[in-house]
Amino acid sequence: MSNTNPLQGRTLAAAADLSVDEQRYLYLKTRELKEAWASGGDLTPFRIRDPELNVYLMFLEDSTRTKESFRNAAKFHDVKLNVFDASSSSFKKSESLVDTVKMLFGYGRRSIFIMRTQMEGVCRALEEQLGEYADRIGRERPVFINAGDGRHEHPTQEYLDEFTFLEKQGWDDSHIHVALIGDLNHGRTVHSKADGLKAFRSVTVDLVAPEELALPASYRSRMAENGFEIREWTSIEEYIDSGEISDCWYFTRLQLERMGDEVRERESELRRAVTFRQRWLDRLPQNTRFFHPLPRHREKPVIPSFLDGTPLNGWDGQSINGYFTRVIELAMVAGKLGSDFNGVGFIPESKERSFITEVPITRKSRVEDRFKVGIKPVDDGTVIDHIAKGCAPEMIWDRIYRIRRILKLNVRGSHGVFHSTDSQVYKGIMSLPDILEISPTELKKLAAVSPECTVNLIKDRSVLAKYRLAMPPKIYNFDEISCKNPECVTWPGAFQNVPPHFYRTVSETFTCRYCGKRHEYGDIWDL
Ligand code: NCD
């Protein structure tokens, strides 16, 4: 099948895997489907009808709504539906997930895997590993849909939530003012909102959670980078008293299973802070709706059950929307819908911007003038200069040793920490008489290990070439880096050999490609 459909074959591992326009397309098609369904109209334009398409439900964590809505959506499509039972498979005997998926992939001409796992980043890792495998054996790449991975993301819940918000607003996407209430720390449906709310052109988000349940800093930064106005309170009571409250409340349950003992001990106090009380009813703006991804706690729900029969109840309709949005998501990734999409598509990861600049040598600078400070000048060789310039001396020493170790510079030479010539800040210099050339790959490696340094190649006491190395947009392919999230798929032993991979985010932070955890530059290094 020729692929002129940009949505076909797409993996949905995180909410941002669909561009904003692609998400809007999903909402438009869902609206059309819902209307056709309600009026008894023709549903065939939405139906995949491919008996050779295998849809696998692989839920390695419990689920009711997500699993059942996907099961029903797959049945709507007349495709081969398979439910993989993790509890009675060799998965229990520590079989590798990659081996299992590979085998299931072999059973159909085309495959969609819908996966829920505790481990974070699994869909992205499988997309890569199975994608390579499919290319190797000349088969269509399988699709992976993340149905919730640990504390990371839950993109399809996100799409149904946004669809529900738009429906509430009569499809007006100019602005949303939404309150996110409850366990914002562990709730993956909330984390996906950092990108999903971009379906609205302007966003005000009120975060209502006690400190222990607060939204992790990385998602808050992402919201800020996406231009959201963010306001914060530590309890509903405080929020109500503030007076400026939203009419769209999104509650989440306390995810006790993901909390440490210390937080769990304070459960009732935390629960109280985010549970709605009857006495606040008359303080809500007109047309307020409450939403919740569900499940609610049987005895102590944050939205008490006396509200079930009131107009505040938006959550029942929300959960039904899970079915319709998932019917459309399957139709999109299977290529049934999408050929009429004409918005701005998903832009794959930026190609590596150049971060190595060759600096022109204007005059043949004499080496003695430039590198005489405290270290032995080289007549021929390499001088790495400006190492960790401006940092504290102990950090510069660490950086020098890191360069030597990682670039395997176990050769003759001298190095040290000195005052920079142009100011009173410190910098490191390494002088390496045995290194007479340096490859582009080594320069890239060096840029990752010691960004902002310069490399001078010296011949006959003159600088022959000089490179300035900036911070690279991605850091990967090093044994010495690791993601510091123990639930990440890259964690040693967690999965089948997924090497760590980071991309640069604002303020020189590095985000894990798989689980989305943000790190300070220095924290990705193990040395
Ligand atoms: C959510 C989930 O699993 O992340 N539920 C859902 O998918 N409907 C929220 C939750 O578990 O609280």
PDB file of C-alpha atoms in Angstrom, residues 136-320:
ATOM      1  CA  ARG A 136      14.973  -6.199   8.233  1.00  0.00           C
ATOM      2  CA  ILE A 137      12.415  -8.828   7.295  1.00  0.00           C
ATOM      3  CA  GLY A 138      10.572  -6.558   4.839  1.00  0.00           C
ATOM      4  CA  ARG A 139       7.293  -6.181   6.754  1.00  0.00           C
ATOM      5  CA  GLU A 140       5.088  -3.206   7.570  1.00  0.00           C
ATOM      6  CA  ARG A 141       6.224  -1.645  10.836  1.00  0.00           C
ATOM      7  CA  PRO A 142       3.896  -2.336  13.782  1.00  0.00           C
ATOM      8  CA  VAL A 143       2.128   0.488  15.611  1.00  0.00           C
ATOM      9  CA  PHE A 144       2.346   0.921  19.375  1.00  0.00           C
ATOM     10  CA  ILE A 145      -0.247   2.800  21.373  1.00  0.00           C
ATOM     11  CA  ASN A 146       0.619   3.724  24.924  1.00  0.00           C
ATOM     12  CA  ALA A 147      -2.372   3.028  27.153  1.00  0.00           C
ATOM     13  CA  GLY A 148      -0.535   4.394  30.209  1.00  0.00           C
ATOM     14  CA  ASP A 149       3.108   3.796  31.170  1.00  0.00           C
ATOM     15  CA  GLY A 150       3.873   4.188  34.864  1.00  0.00           C
ATOM     16  CA  ARG A 151       3.890   7.823  35.893  1.00  0.00           C
ATOM     17  CA  HIS A 152       4.832   8.992  32.448  1.00  0.00           C
ATOM     18  CA  GLU A 153       1.999   9.586  29.947  1.00  0.00           C
ATOM     19  CA  HIS A 154      -1.391   8.378  28.812  1.00  0.00           C
ATOM     20  CA  PRO A 155      -1.872   9.941  25.372  1.00  0.00           C
ATOM     21  CA  THR A 156      -5.187   8.341  24.413  1.00  0.00           C
ATOM     22  CA  GLN A 157      -6.746   9.409  27.715  1.00  0.00           C
ATOM     23  CA  GLU A 158      -5.409  12.848  26.949  1.00  0.00           C
ATOM     24  CA  TYR A 159      -7.072  12.977  23.548  1.00  0.00           C
ATOM     25  CA  LEU A 160     -10.400  11.902  24.994  1.00  0.00           C
ATOM     26  CA  ASP A 161     -10.084  14.506  27.748  1.00  0.00           C
ATOM     27  CA  GLU A 162      -9.387  17.299  25.275  1.00  0.00           C
ATOM     28  CA  PHE A 163     -12.246  16.134  23.075  1.00  0.00           C
ATOM     29  CA  THR A 164     -14.510  16.283  26.130  1.00  0.00           C
ATOM     30  CA  PHE A 165     -13.341  19.799  27.061  1.00  0.00           C
ATOM     31  CA  LEU A 166     -13.958  20.991  23.499  1.00  0.00           C
ATOM     32  CA  GLU A 167     -17.397  19.427  23.537  1.00  0.00           C
ATOM     33  CA  LYS A 168     -18.162  21.254  26.790  1.00  0.00           C
ATOM     34  CA  GLN A 169     -17.073  24.547  25.210  1.00  0.00           C
ATOM     35  CA  GLY A 170     -19.239  24.022  22.120  1.00  0.00           C
ATOM     36  CA  TRP A 171     -16.040  23.410  20.040  1.00  0.00           C
ATOM     37  CA  ASP A 172     -14.610  26.842  20.869  1.00  0.00           C
ATOM     38  CA  ASP A 173     -10.853  26.244  21.053  1.00  0.00           C
ATOM     39  CA  SER A 174      -9.789  29.857  21.561  1.00  0.00           C
ATOM     40  CA  HIS A 175      -9.197  29.553  25.309  1.00  0.00           C
ATOM     41  CA  ILE A 176      -9.497  27.077  28.151  1.00  0.00           C
ATOM     42  CA  HIS A 177      -9.341  27.716  31.854  1.00  0.00           C
ATOM     43  CA  VAL A 178      -8.993  24.354  33.542  1.00  0.00           C
ATOM     44  CA  ALA A 179      -8.283  23.256  37.100  1.00  0.00           C
ATOM     45  CA  LEU A 180      -6.227  20.100  37.615  1.00  0.00           C
ATOM     46  CA  ILE A 181      -6.908  18.691  41.044  1.00  0.00           C
ATOM     47  CA  GLY A 182      -5.622  15.702  42.999  1.00  0.00           C
ATOM     48  CA  ASP A 183      -2.551  13.580  42.517  1.00  0.00           C
ATOM     49  CA  LEU A 184      -0.713  15.644  39.947  1.00  0.00           C
ATOM     50  CA  ASN A 185       2.568  14.056  40.909  1.00  0.00           C
ATOM     51  CA  HIS A 186       1.828  10.453  39.920  1.00  0.00           C
ATOM     52  CA  GLY A 187      -1.073  11.015  37.508  1.00  0.00           C
ATOM     53  CA  ARG A 188       0.020  10.290  33.953  1.00  0.00           C
ATOM     54  CA  THR A 189      -3.247  11.684  32.572  1.00  0.00           C
ATOM     55  CA  VAL A 190      -2.236  15.041  34.051  1.00  0.00           C
ATOM     56  CA  HIS A 191       1.313  14.804  32.716  1.00  0.00           C
ATOM     57  CA  SER A 192       0.007  14.341  29.177  1.00  0.00           C
ATOM     58  CA  LYS A 193      -1.865  17.616  29.570  1.00  0.00           C
ATOM     59  CA  ALA A 194       1.408  19.538  29.403  1.00  0.00           C
ATOM     60  CA  ASP A 195       1.245  18.961  25.641  1.00  0.00           C
ATOM     61  CA  GLY A 196      -2.390  17.970  25.059  1.00  0.00           C
ATOM     62  CA  LEU A 197      -3.886  21.256  26.242  1.00  0.00           C
ATOM     63  CA  LYS A 198      -2.179  22.909  23.277  1.00  0.00           C
ATOM     64  CA  ALA A 199      -5.320  21.936  21.356  1.00  0.00           C
ATOM     65  CA  PHE A 200      -6.547  25.262  22.800  1.00  0.00           C
ATOM     66  CA  ARG A 201      -5.008  28.451  21.499  1.00  0.00           C
ATOM     67  CA  SER A 202      -4.617  29.942  24.939  1.00  0.00           C
ATOM     68  CA  VAL A 203      -4.515  28.081  28.236  1.00  0.00           C
ATOM     69  CA  THR A 204      -4.858  28.981  31.902  1.00  0.00           C
ATOM     70  CA  VAL A 205      -4.206  26.040  34.149  1.00  0.00           C
ATOM     71  CA  ASP A 206      -4.875  25.999  37.882  1.00  0.00           C
ATOM     72  CA  LEU A 207      -2.910  23.347  39.750  1.00  0.00           C
ATOM     73  CA  VAL A 208      -4.610  22.308  42.970  1.00  0.00           C
ATOM     74  CA  ALA A 209      -2.620  19.792  45.006  1.00  0.00           C
ATOM     75  CA  PRO A 210      -0.785  19.592  48.319  1.00  0.00           C
ATOM     76  CA  GLU A 211       2.978  19.732  48.035  1.00  0.00           C
ATOM     77  CA  GLU A 212       3.421  15.924  48.161  1.00  0.00           C
ATOM     78  CA  LEU A 213       1.113  15.527  45.184  1.00  0.00           C
ATOM     79  CA  ALA A 214       2.327  18.545  43.220  1.00  0.00           C
ATOM     80  CA  LEU A 215       3.002  18.392  39.509  1.00  0.00           C
ATOM     81  CA  PRO A 216       6.649  17.419  38.838  1.00  0.00           C
ATOM     82  CA  ALA A 217       8.815  20.371  37.830  1.00  0.00           C
ATOM     83  CA  SER A 218       9.505  19.004  34.356  1.00  0.00           C
ATOM     84  CA  TYR A 219       5.811  19.007  33.386  1.00  0.00           C
ATOM     85  CA  ARG A 220       5.320  22.426  34.914  1.00  0.00           C
ATOM     86  CA  SER A 221       8.225  23.763  32.849  1.00  0.00           C
ATOM     87  CA  ARG A 222       6.775  22.174  29.742  1.00  0.00           C
ATOM     88  CA  MET A 223       3.458  23.919  30.405  1.00  0.00           C
ATOM     89  CA  ALA A 224       5.265  27.225  30.839  1.00  0.00           C
ATOM     90  CA  GLU A 225       7.265  26.660  27.636  1.00  0.00           C
ATOM     91  CA  ASN A 226       3.990  25.961  25.841  1.00  0.00           C
ATOM     92  CA  GLY A 227       2.809  29.396  26.937  1.00  0.00           C
ATOM     93  CA  PHE A 228       0.248  28.287  29.529  1.00  0.00           C
ATOM     94  CA  GLU A 229      -0.585  30.630  32.360  1.00  0.00           C
ATOM     95  CA  ILE A 230      -0.046  28.563  35.530  1.00  0.00           C
ATOM     96  CA  ARG A 231      -1.540  29.264  38.945  1.00  0.00           C
ATOM     97  CA  GLU A 232      -1.218  27.088  42.040  1.00  0.00           C
ATOM     98  CA  TRP A 233      -3.045  26.213  45.259  1.00  0.00           C
ATOM     99  CA  THR A 234      -2.497  23.504  47.831  1.00  0.00           C
ATOM    100  CA  SER A 235      -6.157  22.613  48.510  1.00  0.00           C
ATOM    101  CA  ILE A 236      -9.627  23.041  47.043  1.00  0.00           C
ATOM    102  CA  GLU A 237     -10.556  25.177  50.020  1.00  0.00           C
ATOM    103  CA  GLU A 238      -7.779  27.665  49.218  1.00  0.00           C
ATOM    104  CA  TYR A 239      -8.726  27.567  45.571  1.00  0.00           C
ATOM    105  CA  ILE A 240     -12.403  28.287  46.235  1.00  0.00           C
ATOM    106  CA  ASP A 241     -11.430  31.149  48.561  1.00  0.00           C
ATOM    107  CA  SER A 242      -9.286  32.704  45.846  1.00  0.00           C
ATOM    108  CA  GLY A 243     -12.487  33.619  44.031  1.00  0.00           C
ATOM    109  CA  GLU A 244     -11.163  33.237  40.476  1.00  0.00           C
ATOM    110  CA  ILE A 245     -12.090  29.690  39.776  1.00  0.00           C
ATOM    111  CA  SER A 246     -12.496  27.688  36.616  1.00  0.00           C
ATOM    112  CA  ASP A 247     -15.702  26.052  35.423  1.00  0.00           C
ATOM    113  CA  CYS A 248     -13.802  23.011  34.162  1.00  0.00           C
ATOM    114  CA  TRP A 249     -12.459  20.841  36.992  1.00  0.00           C
ATOM    115  CA  TYR A 250     -10.350  17.808  36.216  1.00  0.00           C
ATOM    116  CA  PHE A 251      -9.950  15.545  39.239  1.00  0.00           C
ATOM    117  CA  THR A 252      -7.598  12.611  39.633  1.00  0.00           C
ATOM    118  CA  ARG A 253      -7.506   9.936  42.290  1.00  0.00           C
ATOM    119  CA  LEU A 254      -4.659   9.463  44.769  1.00  0.00           C
ATOM    120  CA  GLN A 255      -2.412   6.862  43.142  1.00  0.00           C
ATOM    121  CA  LEU A 256      -1.573   5.047  46.352  1.00  0.00           C
ATOM    122  CA  GLU A 257       0.094   2.178  44.496  1.00  0.00           C
ATOM    123  CA  ARG A 258       2.786   4.542  43.211  1.00  0.00           C
ATOM    124  CA  MET A 259       3.434   6.399  46.470  1.00  0.00           C
ATOM    125  CA  GLY A 260       6.153   5.776  49.011  1.00  0.00           C
ATOM    126  CA  ASP A 261       5.214   4.824  52.594  1.00  0.00           C
ATOM    127  CA  GLU A 262       5.798   8.332  53.924  1.00  0.00           C
ATOM    128  CA  VAL A 263       3.286   9.903  51.593  1.00  0.00           C
ATOM    129  CA  ARG A 264       0.825   7.039  51.999  1.00  0.00           C
ATOM    130  CA  GLU A 265       0.810   7.523  55.773  1.00  0.00           C
ATOM    131  CA  ARG A 266      -0.616  10.977  55.226  1.00  0.00           C
ATOM    132  CA  GLU A 267      -3.314   9.698  52.906  1.00  0.00           C
ATOM    133  CA  SER A 268      -6.370  11.004  54.748  1.00  0.00           C
ATOM    134  CA  GLU A 269      -4.952  14.511  55.127  1.00  0.00           C
ATOM    135  CA  LEU A 270      -3.947  14.638  51.464  1.00  0.00           C
ATOM    136  CA  ARG A 271      -7.274  13.230  50.370  1.00  0.00           C
ATOM    137  CA  ARG A 272      -9.093  15.887  52.382  1.00  0.00           C
ATOM    138  CA  ALA A 273      -7.225  18.664  50.568  1.00  0.00           C
ATOM    139  CA  VAL A 274      -8.469  17.512  47.158  1.00  0.00           C
ATOM    140  CA  THR A 275     -11.963  16.192  47.936  1.00  0.00           C
ATOM    141  CA  PHE A 276     -14.950  18.311  47.002  1.00  0.00           C
ATOM    142  CA  ARG A 277     -17.437  19.256  49.799  1.00  0.00           C
ATOM    143  CA  GLN A 278     -21.125  20.007  49.599  1.00  0.00           C
ATOM    144  CA  ARG A 279     -20.705  23.414  51.236  1.00  0.00           C
ATOM    145  CA  TRP A 280     -18.812  24.714  48.211  1.00  0.00           C
ATOM    146  CA  LEU A 281     -21.576  23.909  45.743  1.00  0.00           C
ATOM    147  CA  ASP A 282     -23.002  27.424  45.575  1.00  0.00           C
ATOM    148  CA  ARG A 283     -19.559  28.951  45.050  1.00  0.00           C
ATOM    149  CA  LEU A 284     -18.964  27.309  41.689  1.00  0.00           C
ATOM    150  CA  PRO A 285     -19.312  29.330  38.472  1.00  0.00           C
ATOM    151  CA  GLN A 286     -22.327  28.655  36.270  1.00  0.00           C
ATOM    152  CA  ASN A 287     -22.078  25.647  33.972  1.00  0.00           C
ATOM    153  CA  THR A 288     -19.227  24.117  35.935  1.00  0.00           C
ATOM    154  CA  ARG A 289     -18.444  20.539  34.976  1.00  0.00           C
ATOM    155  CA  PHE A 290     -16.348  18.030  36.847  1.00  0.00           C
ATOM    156  CA  PHE A 291     -14.244  15.507  34.961  1.00  0.00           C
ATOM    157  CA  HIS A 292     -12.238  12.504  36.119  1.00  0.00           C
ATOM    158  CA  PRO A 293     -10.363   9.851  34.125  1.00  0.00           C
ATOM    159  CA  LEU A 294     -11.758   7.305  36.617  1.00  0.00           C
ATOM    160  CA  PRO A 295     -11.668   5.003  38.523  1.00  0.00           C
ATOM    161  CA  ARG A 296     -12.971   6.761  41.615  1.00  0.00           C
ATOM    162  CA  HIS A 297     -12.220   5.376  45.053  1.00  0.00           C
ATOM    163  CA  ARG A 298     -15.181   3.253  46.169  1.00  0.00           C
ATOM    164  CA  GLU A 299     -15.430   4.676  49.701  1.00  0.00           C
ATOM    165  CA  LYS A 300     -13.584   7.963  49.596  1.00  0.00           C
ATOM    166  CA  PRO A 301     -13.870   9.439  46.094  1.00  0.00           C
ATOM    167  CA  VAL A 302     -12.494  12.931  45.504  1.00  0.00           C
ATOM    168  CA  ILE A 303     -15.744  13.649  43.645  1.00  0.00           C
ATOM    169  CA  PRO A 304     -18.299  12.412  46.200  1.00  0.00           C
ATOM    170  CA  SER A 305     -21.097  10.218  44.866  1.00  0.00           C
ATOM    171  CA  PHE A 306     -23.867  12.640  45.895  1.00  0.00           C
ATOM    172  CA  LEU A 307     -22.825  14.652  42.809  1.00  0.00           C
ATOM    173  CA  ASP A 308     -23.465  11.788  40.384  1.00  0.00           C
ATOM    174  CA  GLY A 309     -26.967  12.876  39.423  1.00  0.00           C
ATOM    175  CA  THR A 310     -26.203  16.604  39.221  1.00  0.00           C
ATOM    176  CA  PRO A 311     -25.299  18.711  36.154  1.00  0.00           C
ATOM    177  CA  LEU A 312     -21.716  18.807  37.493  1.00  0.00           C
ATOM    178  CA  ASN A 313     -21.301  15.262  36.255  1.00  0.00           C
ATOM    179  CA  GLY A 314     -19.116  15.493  33.172  1.00  0.00           C
ATOM    180  CA  TRP A 315     -17.143  12.314  33.920  1.00  0.00           C
ATOM    181  CA  ASP A 316     -19.706   9.773  32.688  1.00  0.00           C
ATOM    182  CA  GLY A 317     -19.862  11.380  29.244  1.00  0.00           C
ATOM    183  CA  GLN A 318     -16.081  11.716  29.323  1.00  0.00           C
ATOM    184  CA  SER A 319     -15.593   7.967  29.783  1.00  0.00           C
ATOM    185  CA  ILE A 320     -17.989   7.226  26.896  1.00  0.00           C
TER     186      ILE A 320
END
